[in-house]
XYZ file of C-alpha atoms in Angstrom:
713
model
C -0.169 0.172 0.081
C 1.469 3.499 -1.073
C 2.353 5.812 1.845
C 0.002 8.635 2.283
C 1.966 11.837 3.078
C -0.830 14.664 2.421
C -1.721 14.222 6.024
C 1.682 15.488 6.991
C 2.663 18.098 4.090
C 1.323 20.827 6.332
C 3.338 19.833 9.137
C 6.101 19.388 7.006
C 5.736 23.150 5.683
C 5.785 24.286 8.853
C 9.121 22.792 9.817
C 10.575 23.877 6.770
C 9.753 27.730 7.364
C 11.284 27.605 10.930
C 14.277 26.147 9.404
C 13.923 28.847 6.772
C 14.010 31.718 9.637
C 16.802 29.669 11.616
C 19.285 29.627 8.330
C 18.243 33.133 8.112
C 19.834 34.408 11.632
C 22.393 32.130 11.256
C 23.962 33.295 7.790
C 23.510 36.643 9.459
C 26.144 36.123 12.090
C 28.233 33.679 10.087
C 28.523 37.266 8.057
C 29.744 39.067 10.734
C 32.224 35.553 11.644
C 32.665 32.985 8.528
C 35.030 31.304 9.878
C 33.359 30.083 12.889
C 33.107 25.876 12.162
C 30.218 25.969 14.830
C 27.939 28.108 13.260
C 28.885 27.236 9.588
C 28.053 23.136 11.208
C 25.192 24.505 12.433
C 23.723 25.876 9.878
C 24.899 22.626 7.460
C 22.666 20.891 9.676
C 19.639 22.950 9.224
C 20.463 23.247 4.876
C 20.906 18.639 5.206
C 17.100 18.544 7.208
C 15.210 20.732 4.915
C 16.888 18.059 2.067
C 15.945 15.492 4.236
C 12.674 15.952 4.707
C 12.023 17.779 1.032
C 13.162 14.292 -0.286
C 11.081 12.334 1.875
C 7.987 14.713 1.319
C 8.281 14.934 -2.904
C 9.441 18.325 -3.014
C 12.558 17.564 -4.895
C 13.317 21.707 -6.454
C 13.641 22.088 -2.911
C 15.757 19.135 -2.139
C 18.108 20.239 -4.730
C 18.830 23.445 -3.373
C 19.513 22.476 -0.077
C 22.322 20.085 -1.589
C 23.650 22.860 -2.696
C 24.095 24.871 0.288
C 24.444 22.163 2.575
C 27.677 21.272 0.331
C 28.567 24.868 0.126
C 28.159 25.145 3.772
C 30.399 21.971 4.239
C 33.313 23.196 1.885
C 33.459 26.773 4.940
C 33.181 24.530 7.672
C 36.253 22.018 6.192
C 38.220 25.137 5.002
C 38.055 24.532 1.486
C 36.861 28.467 0.936
C 36.626 31.089 2.741
C 32.998 32.848 2.610
C 32.983 35.987 1.122
C 29.788 38.768 0.083
C 29.249 36.462 -3.220
C 29.152 33.245 -0.958
C 26.371 34.572 1.473
C 24.827 36.339 -1.754
C 23.560 32.625 -3.468
C 23.039 31.101 -0.127
C 20.688 33.797 0.691
C 19.300 33.833 -2.668
C 18.381 29.915 -2.666
C 16.747 30.534 0.513
C 14.465 33.005 -0.682
C 13.264 30.709 -3.636
C 12.149 27.484 -0.287
C 9.386 29.617 1.046
C 7.786 29.903 -2.935
C 8.854 26.043 -4.012
C 6.175 25.556 -0.980
C 3.378 26.790 -2.124
C 1.531 25.276 -5.200
C 3.028 24.761 -8.696
C 0.258 27.007 -10.989
C 2.407 30.684 -8.882
C 5.903 29.187 -9.583
C 5.559 31.276 -12.533
C 4.795 34.608 -11.208
C 6.872 34.279 -8.925
C 10.190 33.568 -11.750
C 11.379 30.154 -9.951
C 9.673 27.882 -12.461
C 12.086 24.568 -13.374
C 14.542 26.195 -15.122
C 15.574 28.970 -12.778
C 15.797 26.383 -9.955
C 18.481 24.235 -12.222
C 20.533 27.647 -13.006
C 20.042 28.867 -9.709
C 21.628 25.144 -8.396
C 24.421 25.481 -11.205
C 24.762 29.225 -10.538
C 25.289 28.096 -6.344
C 27.902 25.421 -7.178
C 30.347 27.887 -9.725
C 30.231 29.966 -7.173
C 31.929 27.763 -4.314
C 33.584 26.335 -6.613
C 35.748 29.813 -7.065
C 34.133 31.278 -9.901
C 32.751 34.680 -8.206
C 31.129 36.869 -10.905
C 32.409 40.163 -11.931
C 30.714 43.097 -10.250
C 27.955 45.108 -12.998
C 29.297 48.407 -13.807
C 27.866 51.385 -11.976
C 24.529 52.378 -13.697
C 24.151 55.662 -14.198
C 22.166 57.580 -11.412
C 19.216 58.934 -11.784
C 17.041 61.659 -10.052
C 14.997 60.376 -7.484
C 11.425 60.151 -8.032
C 8.877 61.316 -5.720
C 6.633 58.967 -4.192
C 4.235 58.966 -1.464
C 5.481 56.469 1.103
C 2.843 54.126 2.450
C 4.244 51.398 4.993
C 5.302 48.223 2.565
C 7.877 45.399 2.571
C 11.103 46.358 1.906
C 12.096 46.379 -1.549
C 15.321 43.881 -2.496
C 17.475 43.671 -5.472
C 17.284 39.969 -5.645
C 13.717 38.715 -7.517
C 12.413 36.483 -4.184
C 12.006 38.522 -1.099
C 12.770 37.354 2.082
C 10.254 34.778 4.204
C 8.859 36.455 7.280
C 6.963 33.376 8.474
C 7.984 32.669 11.879
C 5.969 30.278 13.450
C 6.314 28.939 17.340
C 8.024 25.788 17.715
C 7.084 22.384 18.655
C 8.642 19.794 21.365
C 7.909 17.186 22.729
C 5.550 18.795 25.582
C 3.769 21.019 23.242
C 2.324 21.432 19.897
C 0.772 23.623 17.341
C -2.779 25.065 17.914
C -4.287 26.433 15.325
C -5.302 30.489 16.436
C -8.141 30.863 14.920
C -8.940 27.697 17.287
C -7.080 30.004 20.581
C -9.026 33.419 19.593
C -12.544 31.410 19.714
C -11.702 30.075 23.494
C -9.829 33.568 24.115
C -14.028 34.843 23.336
C -15.537 32.162 24.878
C -12.941 32.786 28.073
C -14.594 36.248 28.002
C -17.806 35.678 27.850
C -17.835 33.871 30.758
C -15.850 36.138 32.242
C -19.019 38.256 31.416
C -21.596 35.809 32.428
C -19.611 35.747 36.179
C -20.172 39.134 36.684
C -23.866 38.847 35.965
C -23.743 35.879 38.078
C -22.311 37.969 40.835
C -25.114 41.052 40.691
C -27.448 38.016 40.712
C -26.355 36.619 44.211
C -25.775 40.179 45.372
C -29.660 40.895 44.934
C -30.497 37.850 46.434
C -28.206 38.800 49.407
C -29.505 42.272 49.820
C -33.308 40.856 50.200
C -32.830 40.831 54.160
C -36.524 41.124 54.769
C -37.218 38.138 53.110
C -34.747 35.953 53.995
C -35.542 36.931 57.728
C -38.989 34.906 57.367
C -37.515 32.507 55.038
C -37.399 28.754 55.775
C -33.677 27.218 56.897
C -34.014 25.278 53.274
C -34.120 28.372 51.278
C -31.512 30.435 53.435
C -29.435 26.656 52.918
C -29.634 26.902 49.287
C -28.814 30.803 49.540
C -25.414 29.733 51.087
C -25.145 26.822 48.556
C -25.102 29.525 45.898
C -22.671 31.793 47.238
C -20.111 29.479 47.471
C -20.838 28.207 44.167
C -20.686 31.207 42.977
C -17.480 32.024 44.642
C -15.844 28.996 43.217
C -17.039 29.774 39.379
C -15.296 33.405 40.163
C -12.010 31.889 41.129
C -12.205 29.335 38.244
C -13.273 31.601 35.411
C -10.524 34.331 36.415
C -8.187 31.755 36.608
C -9.316 30.172 33.155
C -9.207 34.166 31.493
C -5.154 34.498 33.152
C -4.198 30.901 31.947
C -5.859 31.647 28.597
C -4.161 35.193 28.027
C -1.259 33.985 28.803
C -1.278 31.484 26.048
C -2.124 33.899 23.540
C 1.253 35.885 25.206
C 4.420 34.920 22.804
C 7.740 36.627 22.713
C 8.482 39.622 20.433
C 11.379 36.831 18.702
C 8.291 35.897 17.063
C 8.370 39.384 15.222
C 11.970 40.566 15.614
C 13.494 37.682 13.809
C 11.843 38.959 10.555
C 14.098 42.060 10.392
C 17.796 41.156 10.399
C 17.624 40.108 7.609
C 15.364 42.650 5.625
C 17.916 45.152 7.394
C 20.304 43.500 5.767
C 19.363 43.334 2.637
C 18.076 47.424 2.343
C 21.378 48.409 3.700
C 23.356 47.010 0.615
C 20.552 48.794 -1.464
C 21.445 52.098 0.554
C 25.045 51.709 0.259
C 25.273 51.768 4.016
C 27.228 49.910 6.754
C 25.345 49.345 9.769
C 25.442 46.956 12.814
C 22.121 46.059 13.270
C 20.947 44.861 17.255
C 17.894 42.841 18.816
C 17.309 43.043 22.306
C 14.505 41.956 24.472
C 13.474 39.165 22.117
C 11.878 37.257 24.740
C 9.524 39.870 25.894
C 5.643 38.405 25.902
C 3.298 40.265 24.266
C -0.876 39.265 22.874
C -0.119 37.784 19.585
C -2.877 39.970 18.400
C -0.807 42.813 18.694
C 2.290 41.179 17.785
C 0.821 40.687 14.179
C -0.260 43.993 13.721
C 3.245 45.536 14.430
C 5.198 44.204 11.896
C 4.181 47.177 9.178
C 4.652 49.860 12.113
C 8.045 49.109 13.300
C 9.569 48.156 9.702
C 8.757 51.634 8.665
C 10.366 52.742 11.852
C 13.641 50.881 10.651
C 13.717 52.110 6.984
C 12.851 55.586 7.973
C 15.851 55.491 10.852
C 18.732 53.098 8.007
C 17.727 55.610 5.220
C 17.195 59.190 7.053
C 18.531 58.667 10.324
C 21.949 56.760 9.579
C 24.415 58.876 7.886
C 27.024 58.360 4.847
C 30.381 56.547 6.097
C 31.653 59.796 4.154
C 29.272 62.266 6.770
C 30.462 59.302 10.140
C 34.515 59.870 9.153
C 33.855 64.092 9.365
C 31.536 63.661 12.513
C 34.296 61.628 13.803
C 32.027 58.816 14.204
C 32.114 55.379 13.714
C 31.651 54.121 9.874
C 29.378 51.785 10.505
C 25.979 52.730 11.869
C 24.235 51.569 14.574
C 19.944 50.614 14.746
C 18.818 48.751 17.792
C 15.243 47.723 17.130
C 14.483 47.328 21.312
C 11.560 45.529 23.565
C 11.028 45.831 27.244
C 7.766 45.302 29.600
C 7.296 48.483 31.904
C 4.404 47.577 34.170
C 1.158 46.869 32.051
C 2.605 48.006 28.598
C 5.237 45.837 26.490
C 7.958 49.525 24.924
C 9.276 48.895 21.751
C 11.979 50.911 20.927
C 13.609 52.148 17.426
C 16.499 54.312 17.612
C 19.764 54.745 16.222
C 22.771 56.758 16.611
C 22.581 59.170 13.101
C 22.619 63.284 12.874
C 19.282 63.080 14.621
C 16.005 65.685 13.758
C 16.929 69.082 12.533
C 14.159 70.695 14.566
C 14.826 73.937 13.053
C 13.617 71.868 9.192
C 10.708 70.935 11.320
C 9.627 74.420 12.234
C 10.478 75.834 9.147
C 8.776 73.271 7.022
C 5.178 73.227 9.612
C 5.486 77.210 8.853
C 5.442 76.392 4.996
C 2.871 74.129 5.515
C 0.255 76.234 7.637
C 1.131 73.986 10.708
C 2.130 76.678 12.994
C 2.050 80.639 13.036
C 5.203 81.854 12.069
C 5.201 84.071 15.781
C 4.073 80.994 17.498
C 7.161 78.667 16.568
C 9.258 79.598 18.965
C 6.853 78.862 21.884
C 7.074 74.718 20.983
C 8.932 72.818 22.732
C 10.657 69.667 21.757
C 8.227 67.027 21.959
C 5.636 69.186 20.426
C 8.191 69.387 17.573
C 8.887 66.183 17.392
C 5.007 65.039 17.061
C 4.531 67.402 13.900
C 6.490 64.813 12.306
C 3.001 62.590 12.460
C 0.750 65.300 10.513
C -0.082 63.522 6.963
C 2.274 63.892 4.441
C 4.972 65.978 6.875
C 8.734 65.780 5.698
C 11.991 67.795 5.855
C 13.624 65.625 2.812
C 13.610 67.577 -0.657
C 13.498 64.888 -2.115
C 11.824 61.200 -0.946
C 12.421 57.730 -2.116
C 10.530 54.810 -1.637
C 12.199 54.713 1.636
C 13.124 58.109 2.226
C 11.508 61.101 4.469
C 10.936 61.266 8.396
C 7.151 61.933 8.516
C 6.784 60.343 5.178
C 3.905 58.138 6.388
C 4.399 58.603 10.146
C 1.075 59.333 10.208
C 0.031 55.486 9.458
C 2.080 54.935 11.848
C 0.704 56.968 15.047
C -3.176 55.397 13.610
C -1.772 51.957 13.610
C -0.500 52.386 17.116
C -2.962 54.365 18.650
C -5.802 51.248 17.241
C -3.845 49.297 19.401
C -4.106 51.605 22.318
C -1.037 52.456 22.166
C 1.589 55.877 22.404
C 4.054 56.869 20.518
C 7.294 59.209 21.479
C 10.134 60.650 20.056
C 13.078 61.487 21.311
C 16.228 63.041 19.719
C 19.485 64.923 19.840
C 21.095 66.686 16.959
C 24.102 64.787 15.757
C 23.731 62.310 18.580
C 20.822 59.761 16.800
C 16.947 59.621 17.991
C 14.436 57.370 19.337
C 10.443 56.011 18.158
C 9.396 54.806 21.593
C 6.369 52.596 21.174
C 4.312 51.649 24.676
C 1.162 49.066 23.915
C -0.937 47.803 26.041
C 0.638 43.863 27.132
C -3.031 42.542 25.764
C -6.360 44.280 24.115
C -8.538 41.464 25.492
C -9.332 43.135 29.102
C -8.742 47.149 29.723
C -9.004 48.803 33.398
C -11.500 51.702 32.958
C -13.447 54.424 34.409
C -17.166 54.164 33.805
C -18.618 57.478 33.647
C -22.486 58.434 32.977
C -24.044 60.921 31.002
C -27.650 60.975 30.154
C -29.237 57.563 31.078
C -25.933 55.581 29.461
C -22.617 54.452 30.948
C -19.278 54.469 29.185
C -16.111 53.452 29.964
C -12.878 55.279 29.153
C -9.117 53.389 29.504
C -7.768 54.253 32.448
C -4.673 54.903 30.316
C -5.714 57.292 28.996
C -6.951 59.271 32.256
C -4.785 61.769 33.387
C -7.024 62.812 36.648
C -10.660 63.708 37.970
C -11.946 67.018 39.494
C -14.810 68.982 39.884
C -15.413 72.269 38.720
C -18.078 75.386 39.131
C -20.482 76.361 36.480
C -18.739 79.507 36.655
C -15.276 78.646 36.224
C -16.416 77.604 32.197
C -15.350 80.343 30.287
C -15.632 80.355 26.604
C -12.960 80.882 24.222
C -13.127 80.903 20.505
C -17.067 80.252 21.736
C -15.853 76.706 22.869
C -16.125 75.902 26.765
C -13.409 75.522 28.647
C -11.506 75.570 31.620
C -8.356 76.334 33.355
C -6.075 73.910 35.272
C -2.730 74.864 36.814
C -2.555 77.661 34.395
C -3.266 75.808 30.449
C -6.137 76.341 28.682
C -8.282 73.012 28.105
C -11.024 72.229 25.619
C -14.129 71.092 27.736
C -16.300 68.846 25.667
C -20.028 67.668 26.956
C -19.928 63.917 26.482
C -23.902 64.183 26.563
C -23.205 66.644 23.529
C -21.198 64.207 21.694
C -23.957 61.828 21.213
C -27.143 63.581 21.830
C -27.724 62.559 25.061
C -30.239 64.859 27.296
C -28.492 66.542 30.581
C -29.112 64.604 33.368
C -29.741 67.097 36.441
C -26.497 68.940 35.459
C -28.001 72.818 35.655
C -29.012 71.450 39.324
C -25.305 70.426 40.463
C -22.808 72.871 42.456
C -19.895 70.695 41.292
C -19.255 69.410 37.902
C -17.642 65.690 37.419
C -14.682 66.752 35.081
C -12.690 63.558 33.612
C -8.884 65.474 32.262
C -8.210 62.753 29.123
C -5.190 62.915 27.040
C -3.719 60.817 24.000
C -0.303 60.890 23.139
C 0.688 65.068 24.016
C -3.173 66.239 23.134
C -5.438 66.697 26.789
C -9.024 67.463 26.895
C -11.125 67.621 29.547
C -14.603 65.482 29.429
C -17.557 66.847 31.074
C -20.110 64.217 32.278
C -22.695 63.746 34.765
C -21.837 61.276 37.055
C -18.256 59.390 38.004
C -19.439 55.760 38.687
C -16.135 53.963 39.484
C -12.924 51.666 37.947
C -13.799 48.292 36.265
C -11.488 45.404 34.512
C -13.608 45.290 31.449
C -13.865 42.810 27.953
C -14.047 45.067 25.308
C -15.787 43.737 22.238
C -15.655 45.858 18.717
C -19.279 46.971 17.088
C -20.208 44.590 14.223
C -22.438 46.562 11.368
C -24.215 48.846 11.304
C -22.624 50.639 13.924
C -18.619 49.302 13.429
C -18.141 53.275 11.269
C -19.682 54.882 14.571
C -16.945 57.755 15.126
C -15.827 58.443 18.946
C -16.844 54.651 20.380
C -13.869 51.844 19.885
C -16.049 48.844 21.029
C -18.975 47.641 23.994
C -18.900 45.033 27.089
C -22.044 44.387 29.073
C -21.869 44.944 32.902
C -23.268 42.845 35.573
C -26.588 44.113 35.309
C -26.973 42.848 31.953
C -26.477 46.936 30.571
C -24.470 47.257 27.306
C -21.978 49.821 27.525
C -19.893 51.872 25.105
C -16.012 51.634 25.025
C -14.860 55.643 23.970
C -12.416 56.177 21.514
C -10.715 58.841 23.458
C -7.939 59.880 19.971
C -11.035 60.045 18.268
C -12.434 62.278 20.477
C -9.535 64.577 21.659
C -8.818 65.156 17.759
C -12.393 66.099 16.993
C -11.837 68.548 20.198
C -8.757 69.938 18.323
C -7.306 69.105 22.431
C -4.268 71.519 23.115
C -0.728 70.373 23.835
C 0.474 70.221 27.646
C 3.856 72.717 27.208
C 6.075 74.119 29.856
C 4.776 76.455 31.775
C 6.312 79.592 31.526
C 4.279 82.507 33.734
C 5.762 83.712 37.381
C 4.254 85.479 39.549
C 6.055 88.912 40.114
C 5.307 89.309 43.974
C 7.132 85.480 44.168
C 9.927 86.492 41.920
C 10.987 89.291 43.976
C 10.996 87.401 47.594
C 12.093 84.307 47.010
C 14.632 82.681 44.518
C 12.709 79.693 42.524
C 13.094 76.354 43.747
C 14.856 73.803 41.425
C 13.337 69.643 41.616
C 14.881 66.660 40.216
C 12.138 64.650 38.959
C 13.032 60.979 38.049
C 9.847 59.913 35.874
C 10.148 57.301 32.894
C 6.878 57.773 31.704
C 6.136 60.509 29.902
C 2.863 61.307 30.942
C 3.390 61.207 34.506
C 6.177 62.966 34.033
C 4.667 65.540 31.653
C 1.573 65.952 34.726
C 3.873 66.261 38.241
C 6.285 69.012 36.091
C 2.527 70.750 35.117
C 1.968 70.719 38.209
C 5.174 72.000 39.983
C 5.656 74.921 37.031
C 2.544 76.172 37.317
C 3.293 77.306 41.140
C 6.548 78.967 40.387
C 8.758 75.500 40.650
C 11.460 74.663 38.396
C 11.418 71.404 37.160
C 14.368 68.687 35.670
C 13.350 65.854 34.226
C 15.088 62.457 34.521
C 14.317 59.447 32.248
C 15.625 57.042 34.839
C 17.034 56.546 38.194
C 20.868 56.217 36.624
C 19.679 59.560 34.969
C 18.861 61.184 37.807
C 21.902 60.019 39.707
C 23.928 61.553 37.085
C 21.881 65.150 36.774
C 22.361 65.611 40.666
C 26.193 64.921 40.347
C 26.465 67.612 37.899
C 24.220 69.968 39.632
C 22.237 71.363 42.299
C 18.283 70.820 43.494
C 16.488 71.809 46.533
C 14.314 68.537 46.577
C 13.870 65.514 44.570
C 11.004 63.530 43.678
C 11.199 59.571 42.289
C 9.456 56.960 40.975
C 10.213 53.134 42.064
C 9.653 51.438 38.485
C 12.204 52.900 36.193
C 14.984 50.793 33.913
C 18.676 51.416 35.396
C 18.019 51.648 38.134
C 15.376 52.232 40.028
C 13.643 54.838 42.940
C 14.931 52.992 45.883
C 18.835 52.316 44.927
C 18.343 56.310 43.532
C 17.442 57.448 47.317
C 20.538 55.145 48.946
C 22.982 56.374 46.171
C 21.887 60.233 46.614
C 22.151 59.718 50.227
C 25.565 58.587 50.283
C 26.575 62.060 48.219
C 27.527 64.937 50.644
C 25.159 67.072 48.667
C 22.648 65.525 49.434
C 22.859 63.999 52.572
C 19.910 66.612 54.258
C 18.096 67.352 50.531
C 13.912 66.535 50.867
C 13.434 63.678 48.981
C 9.978 62.378 47.919
C 8.656 58.917 46.253
C 5.637 59.103 43.922
C 5.001 55.474 43.188
C 1.759 52.645 42.758
C 3.864 50.274 44.786
C 1.026 50.099 47.907
C 2.561 47.260 50.035
C 3.711 47.760 53.282
C 7.346 46.333 52.638
C 7.674 48.581 49.915
C 6.546 52.081 52.003
C 9.013 50.565 54.366
C 12.083 50.520 52.122
C 11.217 53.646 50.891
C 11.699 55.217 54.383
C 14.603 53.005 54.931
C 16.209 53.937 51.938
C 16.467 57.667 52.595
C 12.672 58.958 51.290
C 11.191 61.900 53.430
C 8.080 61.180 51.998
C 5.564 58.243 50.036
C 3.024 59.403 48.226
C 0.942 56.446 46.067
C 0.233 57.355 42.591
C -3.362 55.967 43.787
C -4.234 58.605 46.181
C -1.910 61.499 44.149
C -3.608 64.419 43.672
C -1.931 67.783 43.032
C -2.824 69.426 46.518
C -1.166 66.556 48.735
C 2.170 66.821 46.322
C 2.198 70.162 46.841
C 1.074 70.308 50.450
C 4.067 67.621 51.091
C 7.008 70.164 48.994
C 5.975 72.672 51.081
C 6.114 71.346 54.505
C 9.514 69.766 53.362
C 10.811 72.967 51.687
C 9.585 75.637 54.830
């Protein structure tokens, strides 16, 4: 009876793609150390494995290519040939052909890999490893770069076959592959179970609240209620545990995505004639696969910009006394409930003067106002659709062309993009993303007879204002918060809802929300409280409703809508929070301005605290982590230090201990502002030398300012 291979085809294809990925990454390493015998042997084994399995499954074309690759690598391992650029180019060319040969034969001609192509490639591979290195073609006449509208697209390479970017999670003896659609269905079902569990909680609480009824109920009925409460508690434990475990299954290392970029960057650097050292860090950092799948294009776009626009030519770098080889780093790390993905380069940095000039030219900023812009605002101009400082734009150039699409993509994932740059030293694009989109901690607010959910990550603070404090600025409502005039948007007006008793209230609840660098006040009828929600997308015909990102069901069975804060802020033309410049004249005359060092790695929190402090006359210097803060403290004198705890490189506890060892800071007041609420953390902070320990969950501007006034005298 003939052997039925059909049932093993998909497994063979998946495993072959895994070996291709390993060969891609291994050859990139080998290209830097071509005499490394361990790497040569490892790559030869990978090629041998592909050859053997392809022969077994009847994929002769793939087996032939893998055989030639194996022979060439074996010659390198034996020292018969020293691998050079031509050898690696032909190995990558063979490797790029294999994924297309895994597809149906009818597609081969469209891909340019019909039988003659494969035969010729085998001959070419053998010739090159036998010493027949082809001569370099004459340089082509340069033509003027054509101007194009840049979009996020795969990187073009010079070879006719583009590198494969499909990566599959490997299988070991204790694991198995699961179709992503099946996994997503399980995630959705666990979410539905959790929603039903919340509904059950409400019903049980409702039964327990009927004290009058149970006082006269028979013992058997009360026993049933007690059993129901126990079952409810058990289901609560199981449902939440199941939800957490299912979400862990969907969390995968970012290496799933990052492993595709080294090869693409190598090929792109070749086409641009630039020498780069591409470094990947934090591949083990885990993120929800649903988020990771949607980051491929935004990250690739930022990497292309870093190479084409950020990294200078070798000649320019030599003139600036830099290493001729540019460096681009793709890094990932976890920061609280977020994952940070950073694309940085050591190139020329962003020319802020050019950006401001172009902003004036395009009418984005008035000429007399451009001088008031701080660096964060200038960098955010790069995300304006069509904005670019490059005079000539090619398929990959133009820092800014298409960056609006990057920000939009990150925004749909409930993330934020931050830019840091120093002229002559390089730039960093920092994307902050939630660990998962399945569960969102939200602030529930009421408007009219409806309830809405606002993601807590978008909330800066909540406050109450007098109706008299609401002013009209250019025909729009606005309020003044610590010297800043913020647009005030009534949630009722956004959706045409009736105002629920709002006229009778002396103080109106307002939620200050922020997206990237823009901020507005959202006037609501009621602040209900915080709650974890499982937001679901809204289907037709409501899927295109503006200002709504999804919906969920409360324990009461009521359907509520989740607000799309970035969309609301854009519609309201939210103002950029910028440096406060006003200091009362009386204060200038009576006392010297106190200078505060603020160590905080989260930009939103740092800007909030900075605005509070500067609004009352303090001068504030921000450090991005504990190590930077310590360096700044050694360089200049500060009157007080405020520090977060969880920060990269050096945490807040270590910073306080280090400062107390410095003679200058033995008696300087130090305040910790953090989310770490345990008694052990509080004790450690105070033992390290902090004078005050403020919890972010209880943070208010009044509490911070009162503490500082007491410590500074």
